[in-house]
Tab-separated table of C-alpha atoms in Angstrom:
chain	number	residue	atom	x	y	z
A	1	UNK	CA	15.713	-5.018	-71.649
A	2	UNK	CA	13.366	-3.044	-69.077
A	3	UNK	CA	14.042	-5.316	-66.281
A	4	UNK	CA	17.576	-4.961	-66.620
A	5	UNK	CA	17.264	-1.611	-66.568
A	6	UNK	CA	14.696	-1.346	-63.426
A	7	UNK	CA	17.288	-3.690	-61.760
A	8	UNK	CA	20.513	-1.836	-62.478
A	9	UNK	CA	18.617	1.489	-61.507
A	10	UNK	CA	17.702	-0.040	-58.115
A	11	UNK	CA	20.899	-1.723	-57.509
A	12	UNK	CA	23.207	1.177	-58.156
A	13	UNK	CA	21.201	4.109	-57.294
A	14	UNK	CA	18.188	4.937	-54.759
A	15	UNK	CA	16.743	7.735	-56.376
A	16	UNK	CA	13.120	8.069	-55.534
A	17	UNK	CA	13.692	5.565	-52.431
A	18	UNK	CA	12.183	8.182	-50.188
A	19	UNK	CA	11.002	11.678	-50.474
A	20	UNK	CA	11.115	14.566	-48.550
A	21	UNK	CA	7.457	15.003	-47.898
A	22	UNK	CA	6.155	18.067	-45.904
A	23	UNK	CA	4.633	17.289	-42.308
A	24	UNK	CA	1.365	19.140	-41.463
A	25	UNK	CA	2.520	21.489	-44.244
A	26	UNK	CA	5.989	22.202	-43.185
A	27	UNK	CA	9.056	21.201	-45.266
A	28	UNK	CA	12.393	19.811	-43.444
A	29	UNK	CA	14.117	23.037	-44.362
A	30	UNK	CA	11.276	25.079	-42.337
A	31	UNK	CA	11.473	22.736	-39.535
A	32	UNK	CA	14.936	23.116	-38.940
A	33	UNK	CA	14.414	26.758	-39.092
A	34	UNK	CA	11.601	26.618	-36.212
A	35	UNK	CA	14.144	24.833	-34.139
A	36	UNK	CA	16.784	27.330	-34.754
A	37	UNK	CA	14.280	30.382	-34.189
A	38	UNK	CA	11.259	29.322	-32.093
A	39	UNK	CA	10.319	32.891	-31.353
A	40	UNK	CA	9.189	33.797	-34.597
A	41	UNK	CA	6.831	31.089	-35.256
A	42	UNK	CA	4.587	31.284	-32.330
A	43	UNK	CA	1.299	28.835	-32.404
A	44	UNK	CA	2.962	26.782	-35.470
A	45	UNK	CA	5.288	25.184	-32.954
A	46	UNK	CA	2.102	24.157	-30.982
A	47	UNK	CA	0.373	22.625	-34.117
A	48	UNK	CA	3.355	20.677	-35.317
A	49	UNK	CA	4.323	19.025	-31.720
A	50	UNK	CA	0.745	18.341	-31.570
A	51	UNK	CA	0.775	16.447	-35.027
A	52	UNK	CA	3.879	14.734	-34.101
A	53	UNK	CA	2.317	13.473	-30.735
A	54	UNK	CA	-0.694	11.792	-33.274
A	55	UNK	CA	1.827	10.487	-35.767
A	56	UNK	CA	5.268	9.889	-34.246
A	57	UNK	CA	5.509	6.484	-31.908
A	58	UNK	CA	8.872	8.031	-30.700
A	59	UNK	CA	7.627	11.466	-29.979
A	60	UNK	CA	4.370	10.154	-28.087
A	61	UNK	CA	6.316	7.544	-26.407
A	62	UNK	CA	8.549	9.739	-24.623
A	63	UNK	CA	6.266	12.090	-23.658
A	64	UNK	CA	4.072	9.682	-22.740
A	65	UNK	CA	7.079	8.073	-20.199
A	66	UNK	CA	7.649	11.650	-18.605
A	67	UNK	CA	3.690	12.479	-18.183
A	68	UNK	CA	2.826	8.954	-16.685
A	69	UNK	CA	5.619	9.115	-14.218
A	70	UNK	CA	4.181	11.910	-12.376
A	71	UNK	CA	2.070	11.571	-9.505
A	72	UNK	CA	0.897	14.195	-6.898
A	73	UNK	CA	1.200	12.981	-3.404
A	74	UNK	CA	0.585	16.065	-0.960
A	75	UNK	CA	0.817	16.787	2.632
A	76	UNK	CA	0.312	20.046	4.509
A	77	UNK	CA	3.791	21.167	6.559
A	78	UNK	CA	3.768	23.672	9.577
A	79	UNK	CA	6.632	26.513	9.425
A	80	UNK	CA	6.994	28.531	12.382
A	81	UNK	CA	6.851	32.244	12.006
A	82	UNK	CA	7.030	33.370	15.816
A	83	UNK	CA	7.741	31.916	19.195
A	84	UNK	CA	3.964	32.765	19.793
A	85	UNK	CA	3.015	29.465	17.775
A	86	UNK	CA	3.947	27.603	21.486
A	87	UNK	CA	1.203	29.582	23.098
A	88	UNK	CA	-1.583	29.301	20.801
A	89	UNK	CA	-4.580	27.803	21.808
A	90	UNK	CA	-4.710	23.854	20.002
A	91	UNK	CA	-8.400	24.337	19.624
A	92	UNK	CA	-7.514	27.261	17.201
A	93	UNK	CA	-4.841	25.429	15.228
A	94	UNK	CA	-6.907	22.638	14.881
A	95	UNK	CA	-9.479	24.480	13.157
A	96	UNK	CA	-7.408	26.460	11.127
A	97	UNK	CA	-5.186	23.479	10.199
A	98	UNK	CA	-8.502	21.703	8.658
A	99	UNK	CA	-9.609	24.646	6.926
A	100	UNK	CA	-6.769	25.002	4.986
A	101	UNK	CA	-6.662	21.232	4.313
A	102	UNK	CA	-10.060	21.657	3.208
A	103	UNK	CA	-9.600	24.361	1.028
A	104	UNK	CA	-6.443	23.172	-0.902
A	105	UNK	CA	-8.381	19.366	-1.380
A	106	UNK	CA	-10.817	21.468	-3.746
A	107	UNK	CA	-8.443	22.009	-6.150
A	108	UNK	CA	-8.116	17.896	-6.756
A	109	UNK	CA	-4.605	18.281	-8.591
A	110	UNK	CA	-3.920	15.029	-8.179
A	111	UNK	CA	-6.880	14.260	-10.187
A	112	UNK	CA	-5.727	16.381	-13.110
A	113	UNK	CA	-2.021	15.673	-13.341
A	114	UNK	CA	-1.901	13.514	-16.220
A	115	UNK	CA	-4.045	16.386	-18.224
A	116	UNK	CA	-1.479	19.183	-16.641
A	117	UNK	CA	1.944	17.198	-17.335
A	118	UNK	CA	0.658	16.662	-21.071
A	119	UNK	CA	0.135	20.223	-21.862
A	120	UNK	CA	3.225	21.129	-20.401
A	121	UNK	CA	5.432	18.411	-22.407
A	122	UNK	CA	3.310	18.762	-25.808
A	123	UNK	CA	2.293	22.495	-25.540
A	124	UNK	CA	5.417	23.947	-23.305
A	125	UNK	CA	2.452	25.574	-21.163
A	126	UNK	CA	-0.851	24.905	-19.362
A	127	UNK	CA	-3.563	27.311	-18.909
A	128	UNK	CA	-6.498	26.888	-17.066
A	129	UNK	CA	-9.049	29.306	-15.758
A	130	UNK	CA	-9.749	28.167	-12.104
A	131	UNK	CA	-13.663	28.750	-10.855
A	132	UNK	CA	-13.719	30.963	-7.757
A	133	UNK	CA	-13.450	28.883	-4.616
A	134	UNK	CA	-15.413	30.058	-1.745
A	135	UNK	CA	-16.208	28.289	1.158
A	136	UNK	CA	-19.678	26.778	0.134
A	137	UNK	CA	-17.880	25.033	-2.999
A	138	UNK	CA	-17.330	21.618	-2.792
A	139	UNK	CA	-14.869	21.393	-5.256
A	140	UNK	CA	-12.955	23.468	-7.455
A	141	UNK	CA	-12.822	23.504	-11.311
A	142	UNK	CA	-9.810	24.312	-13.304
A	143	UNK	CA	-10.913	24.681	-16.813
A	144	UNK	CA	-8.071	23.719	-19.489
A	145	UNK	CA	-7.519	26.702	-22.452
A	146	UNK	CA	-6.150	26.234	-25.692
A	147	UNK	CA	-2.586	28.091	-25.801
A	148	UNK	CA	-3.968	29.442	-29.163
A	149	UNK	CA	-5.600	32.185	-27.885
A	150	UNK	CA	-3.547	32.736	-24.507
A	151	UNK	CA	-0.277	34.647	-24.102
A	152	UNK	CA	1.928	34.758	-20.900
A	153	UNK	CA	2.154	38.407	-19.582
A	154	UNK	CA	3.535	38.942	-15.987
A	155	UNK	CA	5.441	36.645	-13.520
A	156	UNK	CA	5.198	36.540	-9.569
A	157	UNK	CA	7.263	34.539	-6.940
A	158	UNK	CA	9.480	33.590	-9.935
A	159	UNK	CA	7.352	30.707	-11.140
A	160	UNK	CA	3.618	31.603	-10.870
A	161	UNK	CA	2.399	33.313	-14.227
A	162	UNK	CA	-0.655	35.694	-14.980
A	163	UNK	CA	-1.888	35.034	-18.682
A	164	UNK	CA	-4.289	36.848	-20.862
A	165	UNK	CA	-6.545	35.677	-23.710
A	166	UNK	CA	-7.227	36.971	-27.253
A	167	UNK	CA	-11.095	37.492	-27.092
A	168	UNK	CA	-10.760	38.173	-31.192
A	169	UNK	CA	-9.753	34.703	-31.831
A	170	UNK	CA	-12.256	33.005	-29.326
A	171	UNK	CA	-15.363	32.271	-31.821
A	172	UNK	CA	-18.966	31.317	-30.492
A	173	UNK	CA	-18.770	27.549	-30.328
A	174	UNK	CA	-15.808	28.028	-28.507
A	175	UNK	CA	-17.051	30.991	-25.999
A	176	UNK	CA	-20.323	28.705	-25.122
A	177	UNK	CA	-17.930	26.293	-23.666
A	178	UNK	CA	-16.404	28.242	-21.456
A	179	UNK	CA	-17.104	28.755	-17.901
A	180	UNK	CA	-19.988	31.430	-17.018
A	181	UNK	CA	-17.422	33.407	-14.866
A	182	UNK	CA	-15.041	33.760	-17.545
A	183	UNK	CA	-17.635	34.715	-20.100
A	184	UNK	CA	-18.645	37.777	-17.642
A	185	UNK	CA	-14.791	38.627	-17.396
A	186	UNK	CA	-14.714	38.722	-21.329
A	187	UNK	CA	-17.836	40.840	-21.421
A	188	UNK	CA	-16.471	43.110	-18.707
A	189	UNK	CA	-13.230	43.219	-20.800
A	190	UNK	CA	-15.026	44.799	-23.798
A	191	UNK	CA	-15.394	47.884	-21.670
A	192	UNK	CA	-12.075	48.253	-20.519
A	193	UNK	CA	-9.701	46.735	-22.990
A	194	UNK	CA	-10.153	48.036	-26.754
A	195	UNK	CA	-7.018	45.983	-27.719
A	196	UNK	CA	-9.002	42.521	-27.359
A	197	UNK	CA	-6.736	41.505	-24.759
A	198	UNK	CA	-8.494	39.891	-21.486
A	199	UNK	CA	-6.206	39.733	-18.596
A	200	UNK	CA	-7.153	36.712	-16.210
A	201	UNK	CA	-6.951	37.964	-12.711
A	202	UNK	CA	-4.373	35.818	-10.212
A	203	UNK	CA	-7.108	34.047	-8.488
A	204	UNK	CA	-8.812	32.603	-11.431
A	205	UNK	CA	-5.031	32.207	-13.135
A	206	UNK	CA	-3.719	28.259	-13.769
A	207	UNK	CA	-0.526	28.816	-15.429
A	208	UNK	CA	2.503	26.358	-15.366
A	209	UNK	CA	5.291	26.532	-17.828
A	210	UNK	CA	8.217	23.774	-18.476
A	211	UNK	CA	10.550	25.884	-19.970
A	212	UNK	CA	9.890	28.963	-17.373
A	213	UNK	CA	13.422	30.477	-18.163
A	214	UNK	CA	11.471	32.135	-21.409
A	215	UNK	CA	7.709	33.390	-21.866
A	216	UNK	CA	7.516	31.908	-25.813
A	217	UNK	CA	6.367	28.634	-25.877
A	218	UNK	CA	8.485	25.912	-27.153
A	219	UNK	CA	7.937	22.322	-26.210
A	220	UNK	CA	10.911	20.470	-24.380
A	221	UNK	CA	11.255	17.815	-27.184
A	222	UNK	CA	10.457	19.894	-30.257
A	223	UNK	CA	14.015	19.538	-31.264
A	224	UNK	CA	13.530	16.062	-31.423
A	225	UNK	CA	11.617	15.984	-34.615
A	226	UNK	CA	14.519	16.825	-36.929
A	227	UNK	CA	16.181	13.160	-35.355
A	228	UNK	CA	12.980	11.559	-35.895
A	229	UNK	CA	12.866	12.364	-39.464
A	230	UNK	CA	16.441	11.207	-39.452
A	231	UNK	CA	15.319	7.682	-38.486
A	232	UNK	CA	12.547	7.602	-41.102
A	233	UNK	CA	15.197	8.241	-43.809
A	234	UNK	CA	17.504	5.676	-42.686
A	235	UNK	CA	14.549	3.070	-42.353
A	236	UNK	CA	13.434	4.327	-45.770
A	237	UNK	CA	16.980	3.578	-47.424
A	238	UNK	CA	16.888	0.193	-45.666
A	239	UNK	CA	13.618	-0.646	-47.213
A	240	UNK	CA	14.679	0.353	-50.411
A	241	UNK	CA	17.875	-1.918	-50.118
A	242	UNK	CA	15.924	-4.697	-49.061
A	243	UNK	CA	13.457	-4.529	-51.839
A	244	UNK	CA	16.735	-4.213	-54.658
A	245	UNK	CA	18.007	-6.896	-52.602
A	246	UNK	CA	15.090	-9.217	-53.403
A	247	UNK	CA	15.200	-8.529	-57.165
A	248	UNK	CA	16.562	-11.086	-59.344
A	249	UNK	CA	17.128	-11.599	-63.050
A	250	UNK	CA	15.817	-14.799	-64.889
A	251	UNK	CA	18.280	-14.830	-68.572
A	252	UNK	CA	16.346	-16.595	-71.555
A	253	UNK	CA	19.250	-17.012	-74.040
A	254	UNK	CA	17.886	-16.985	-77.606
A	255	UNK	CA	20.129	-18.947	-80.056
A	256	UNK	CA	21.914	-18.025	-82.950
A	257	UNK	CA	22.654	-19.367	-86.380
A	258	UNK	CA	26.273	-19.419	-87.760
A	259	UNK	CA	25.913	-15.937	-88.975
A	260	UNK	CA	24.890	-15.027	-85.346
A	261	UNK	CA	21.375	-14.128	-86.315
A	262	UNK	CA	18.581	-14.660	-84.005
A	263	UNK	CA	17.455	-17.850	-84.894
A	264	UNK	CA	13.829	-17.446	-83.345
A	265	UNK	CA	11.144	-14.554	-84.417
A	266	UNK	CA	8.993	-12.811	-81.647
A	267	UNK	CA	5.983	-14.929	-82.229
A	268	UNK	CA	8.123	-17.697	-80.285
A	269	UNK	CA	10.360	-15.291	-77.927
A	270	UNK	CA	7.284	-13.516	-76.554
A	271	UNK	CA	5.229	-16.435	-75.373
A	272	UNK	CA	7.839	-17.903	-73.476
A	273	UNK	CA	8.861	-14.675	-72.199
A	274	UNK	CA	5.276	-14.197	-71.063
A	275	UNK	CA	5.216	-17.883	-69.562
A	276	UNK	CA	8.234	-17.442	-67.204
A	277	UNK	CA	6.928	-14.302	-66.050
A	278	UNK	CA	3.446	-15.799	-64.717
A	279	UNK	CA	5.304	-18.272	-62.717
A	280	UNK	CA	8.384	-16.745	-61.249
A	281	UNK	CA	7.954	-14.079	-58.295
A	282	UNK	CA	6.974	-10.091	-59.170
A	283	UNK	CA	10.786	-9.491	-57.714
A	284	UNK	CA	12.029	-11.378	-60.595
A	285	UNK	CA	12.723	-9.738	-64.062
A	286	UNK	CA	12.905	-11.857	-67.204
A	287	UNK	CA	15.213	-10.808	-69.832
A	288	UNK	CA	15.442	-12.482	-73.398
A	289	UNK	CA	18.691	-11.919	-75.050
A	290	UNK	CA	21.320	-13.704	-77.416
A	291	UNK	CA	23.990	-12.260	-75.794
A	292	UNK	CA	25.715	-13.343	-72.556
A	293	UNK	CA	24.740	-11.091	-69.807
A	294	UNK	CA	26.934	-10.148	-66.344
A	295	UNK	CA	24.929	-8.396	-63.853
A	296	UNK	CA	27.332	-5.742	-61.722
A	297	UNK	CA	25.761	-5.460	-58.414
A	298	UNK	CA	26.332	-2.525	-55.635
A	299	UNK	CA	26.213	-4.494	-52.430
A	300	UNK	CA	25.627	-3.205	-48.801
A	301	UNK	CA	25.115	-5.782	-46.200
A	302	UNK	CA	21.660	-5.638	-45.052
A	303	UNK	CA	23.496	-5.617	-41.357
A	304	UNK	CA	25.196	-1.998	-42.136
A	305	UNK	CA	21.889	-0.803	-43.234
A	306	UNK	CA	20.170	-1.608	-39.753
A	307	UNK	CA	23.238	-0.292	-37.802
A	308	UNK	CA	22.483	3.005	-39.626
A	309	UNK	CA	18.958	3.018	-38.163
A	310	UNK	CA	20.197	1.769	-34.676
A	311	UNK	CA	22.799	4.672	-34.929
A	312	UNK	CA	19.933	7.325	-35.520
A	313	UNK	CA	17.378	5.982	-32.953
A	314	UNK	CA	20.766	5.981	-30.518
A	315	UNK	CA	21.197	9.919	-31.379
A	316	UNK	CA	17.379	10.545	-31.037
A	317	UNK	CA	17.650	9.481	-27.204
A	318	UNK	CA	20.642	10.888	-26.684
A	319	UNK	CA	19.314	14.409	-27.765
A	320	UNK	CA	16.427	13.598	-25.427
A	321	UNK	CA	19.046	12.867	-22.261
A	322	UNK	CA	17.523	9.783	-21.840
A	323	UNK	CA	18.379	6.071	-21.799
A	324	UNK	CA	16.769	4.104	-24.467
A	325	UNK	CA	16.698	1.151	-22.032
A	326	UNK	CA	13.654	2.726	-20.670
A	327	UNK	CA	11.607	2.506	-23.956
A	328	UNK	CA	12.958	-0.803	-25.296
A	329	UNK	CA	15.424	-3.111	-23.240
A	330	UNK	CA	17.786	-2.584	-20.560
A	331	UNK	CA	21.146	-3.674	-20.485
A	332	UNK	CA	21.506	-3.498	-16.692
A	333	UNK	CA	19.407	-2.323	-13.729
A	334	UNK	CA	21.598	0.165	-12.548
A	335	UNK	CA	21.941	1.917	-15.790
A	336	UNK	CA	18.121	1.946	-15.945
A	337	UNK	CA	17.908	3.313	-12.322
A	338	UNK	CA	19.988	5.958	-12.601
A	339	UNK	CA	18.455	7.286	-15.904
A	340	UNK	CA	15.297	7.297	-14.220
A	341	UNK	CA	16.418	9.042	-11.349
A	342	UNK	CA	17.694	11.754	-13.718
A	343	UNK	CA	14.685	12.202	-15.340
A	344	UNK	CA	12.333	12.350	-12.323
A	345	UNK	CA	14.340	15.259	-11.018
A	346	UNK	CA	12.708	16.938	-14.200
A	347	UNK	CA	9.279	15.974	-12.666
A	348	UNK	CA	10.436	17.295	-9.177
A	349	UNK	CA	11.044	21.021	-10.713
A	350	UNK	CA	7.421	20.764	-12.050
A	351	UNK	CA	6.340	20.208	-8.653
A	352	UNK	CA	7.667	23.325	-7.036
A	353	UNK	CA	6.144	25.318	-9.711
A	354	UNK	CA	2.817	23.715	-8.875
A	355	UNK	CA	3.337	24.340	-4.912
A	356	UNK	CA	4.039	28.155	-5.557
A	357	UNK	CA	0.820	28.424	-7.309
A	358	UNK	CA	-0.996	26.705	-4.764
A	359	UNK	CA	0.833	28.987	-2.100
A	360	UNK	CA	-0.429	32.064	-3.754
A	361	UNK	CA	-3.767	30.651	-4.286
A	362	UNK	CA	-3.954	30.159	-0.360
A	363	UNK	CA	-2.727	33.178	0.396
A	364	UNK	CA	-4.918	35.035	-1.979
A	365	UNK	CA	-8.021	33.736	-0.215
A	366	UNK	CA	-6.980	34.636	3.209
A	367	UNK	CA	-4.925	31.829	4.783
A	368	UNK	CA	-2.051	33.802	6.421
A	369	UNK	CA	-1.414	33.862	9.871
A	370	UNK	CA	1.357	35.619	12.044
A	371	UNK	CA	2.687	33.018	14.129
A	372	UNK	CA	2.971	29.963	11.647
A	373	UNK	CA	2.421	29.386	8.269
A	374	UNK	CA	0.519	26.137	6.462
A	375	UNK	CA	2.698	24.999	3.807
A	376	UNK	CA	1.418	22.733	0.760
A	377	UNK	CA	4.286	20.408	-0.542
A	378	UNK	CA	3.985	17.871	-2.961
A	379	UNK	CA	6.458	14.715	-2.135
A	380	UNK	CA	9.605	14.124	-4.516
A	381	UNK	CA	7.980	10.622	-6.073
A	382	UNK	CA	7.316	9.144	-9.381
A	383	UNK	CA	5.586	5.888	-9.808
A	384	UNK	CA	9.250	4.621	-10.158
A	385	UNK	CA	10.447	5.841	-6.569
A	386	UNK	CA	7.562	6.162	-4.674
A	387	UNK	CA	8.117	2.695	-3.057
A	388	UNK	CA	11.986	3.681	-1.843
A	389	UNK	CA	10.592	7.104	-0.284
A	390	UNK	CA	8.019	5.218	1.513
A	391	UNK	CA	11.001	2.713	2.835
A	392	UNK	CA	13.243	5.991	3.935
A	393	UNK	CA	10.288	7.744	5.444
A	394	UNK	CA	9.313	4.620	7.496
A	395	UNK	CA	12.922	4.192	9.010
A	396	UNK	CA	12.377	8.106	10.012
A	397	UNK	CA	8.980	7.331	11.442
A	398	UNK	CA	10.491	4.270	13.525
A	399	UNK	CA	13.444	6.618	15.014
A	400	UNK	CA	10.263	8.495	16.144
A	401	UNK	CA	10.499	11.590	13.818
A	402	UNK	CA	7.366	13.570	12.780
A	403	UNK	CA	7.214	12.164	9.309
A	404	UNK	CA	4.025	10.143	9.900
A	405	UNK	CA	2.079	12.691	7.484
A	406	UNK	CA	4.644	12.235	5.075
A	407	UNK	CA	4.522	8.504	5.290
A	408	UNK	CA	0.827	8.174	4.449
A	409	UNK	CA	0.912	10.851	1.546
A	410	UNK	CA	3.784	8.760	-0.229
A	411	UNK	CA	1.208	5.818	0.368
A	412	UNK	CA	-1.829	8.026	-1.472
A	413	UNK	CA	-3.188	9.041	1.904
A	414	UNK	CA	-3.070	12.869	1.544
A	415	UNK	CA	-3.392	15.120	4.819
A	416	UNK	CA	-7.437	15.439	4.081
A	417	UNK	CA	-7.861	11.660	3.409
A	418	UNK	CA	-5.623	10.937	6.722
A	419	UNK	CA	-7.792	13.373	8.838
A	420	UNK	CA	-10.710	11.720	7.525
A	421	UNK	CA	-9.966	8.399	7.914
A	422	UNK	CA	-8.516	8.808	11.389
A	423	UNK	CA	-11.788	10.527	12.450
A	424	UNK	CA	-13.573	7.912	10.926
A	425	UNK	CA	-11.777	5.035	12.438
A	426	UNK	CA	-12.276	6.906	15.828
A	427	UNK	CA	-15.995	7.092	15.314
A	428	UNK	CA	-16.632	3.314	14.566
A	429	UNK	CA	-13.582	1.664	16.482
A	430	UNK	CA	-15.812	0.084	19.154
A	431	UNK	CA	-18.728	-0.638	16.603
A	432	UNK	CA	-16.939	-2.271	13.989
A	433	UNK	CA	-13.057	-2.264	14.160
A	434	UNK	CA	-12.535	-3.770	17.543
A	435	UNK	CA	-15.169	-6.456	16.429
A	436	UNK	CA	-12.629	-7.758	13.830
A	437	UNK	CA	-11.141	-10.808	13.960
A	438	UNK	CA	-7.516	-12.173	13.041
A	439	UNK	CA	-7.707	-14.652	9.824
A	440	UNK	CA	-7.300	-17.703	11.213
A	441	UNK	CA	-4.108	-19.873	9.779
A	442	UNK	CA	-1.534	-21.775	10.762
A	443	UNK	CA	0.534	-18.457	11.884
A	444	UNK	CA	-2.306	-17.603	13.927
A	445	UNK	CA	-3.416	-20.936	15.719
A	446	UNK	CA	-1.996	-24.153	16.657
A	447	UNK	CA	-3.433	-27.628	15.928
A	448	UNK	CA	-5.266	-29.674	18.488
A	449	UNK	CA	-2.253	-31.761	19.705
A	450	UNK	CA	-0.411	-28.719	20.467
A	451	UNK	CA	2.791	-29.764	18.720
A	452	UNK	CA	2.658	-27.407	15.868
A	453	UNK	CA	4.417	-27.758	12.695
A	454	UNK	CA	3.761	-29.375	9.087
A	455	UNK	CA	2.900	-32.932	8.899
A	456	UNK	CA	5.457	-35.259	8.873
A	457	UNK	CA	6.581	-36.931	5.640
A	458	UNK	CA	6.200	-40.668	5.331
A	459	UNK	CA	9.097	-42.965	6.493
A	460	UNK	CA	9.601	-44.017	2.701
A	461	UNK	CA	10.571	-40.217	1.729
A	462	UNK	CA	12.808	-39.027	4.155
A	463	UNK	CA	16.349	-38.780	4.623
A	464	UNK	CA	18.663	-41.014	6.600
A	465	UNK	CA	19.714	-38.504	8.871
A	466	UNK	CA	15.864	-37.643	9.603
A	467	UNK	CA	15.340	-41.407	10.280
A	468	UNK	CA	18.124	-41.170	12.933
A	469	UNK	CA	16.461	-38.128	14.559
A	470	UNK	CA	12.910	-39.668	14.628
A	471	UNK	CA	14.786	-42.832	16.296
A	472	UNK	CA	16.403	-40.600	18.860
A	473	UNK	CA	13.604	-38.257	19.189
A	474	UNK	CA	16.381	-35.456	19.420
A	475	UNK	CA	13.436	-32.549	18.553
A	476	UNK	CA	12.954	-32.745	22.524
A	477	UNK	CA	15.338	-30.325	24.490
A	478	UNK	CA	15.970	-33.195	27.276
A	479	UNK	CA	17.375	-35.706	24.179
A	480	UNK	CA	19.888	-33.020	23.153
A	481	UNK	CA	23.533	-32.744	23.849
């Protein structure tokens, strides 16, 4: 009777079908509590977010979608401050413009965009130490620091942060990997900071935060972890239901005598039962019984269970504020395009933070002018809308508006590359570029008979109207009516 008991239990109750295990040491109740009171849990939030990034396909795919859409296409604008700009010497302006562009280019933020944005969406903040940039340095280096020992201390200009590190949380292995300049700052802080707090100077501080309306760390999609657990619950439930539906019962009727007594002993019943069990699939139960059995089943269709999983997935993307079509399939192209526009606006907001940081860095390095000011600008583009942006800028350029630099930046040629490529082309114009020939194709040259056009079809493969046209030689202008 054990097989019958097992079948009834699996059909009528799903006890043990799925277990509420801990996730990275956190129970479901603790995770919900963290979501409600994130300011109390500090680095535990970051640990759990990173764990979900490794273990949850939903969490990782959503973050990768936002991270990979970011692209830093930058240009340098000029803002007028005084009318004296129009009387400034062109040579002086050109020198300052080139120096400013060269200094900005040393940060190489376009090469670090993926690292920066991944930190923002997984940790909520990206902490970095900038090696001091001087005129003799070829490139700047941004050394990314772990948020475990970093704390935001001050805000300047509304979006630029200064942070400190806790030197007591940096062991020797971490210390050896730090830049020498940062090691010197840490050693010097031991003389002036008894509380283990090491303030990072603004000139060396790189700190961008996604949620810039509060200072504690809270990853943007952390609250979706509860929705992910809900999806897993429904999937486990559907799996248990599928397994129970696949379970079948084979009933072996044991004969009885006239007195309703079993007419066979175990020495006969057992071998037959074992033989049947060895033949049928593992999901089949074998029950020998002298009684007529009737199985009472609790049925819910598999489609119902699948709909519950689909609803949970829909709730997940709804909570995230993005369209499910971005990850799986789109019901319409317009829906997908509008959703990407909304998501791109979130990326543009982070661009503005990076612009403010670069502006402060350049002013700290002395790039301040009385008559004008150079402005580092990241174009409002992502990998999804950059082609549309190029088309808009091209129309403006065709109307003689001064947007050539912006147009090139959108195509991936920033101001530094534009200046260098323009100079290179002028230097080698006569020796190289003027000697290039246009590719010889049917579009750029005509045939020997100078008649042009493609070869004529065979007379057997032409329409009746074409045959009439050939007989009348109507292609010649003199024969046309």
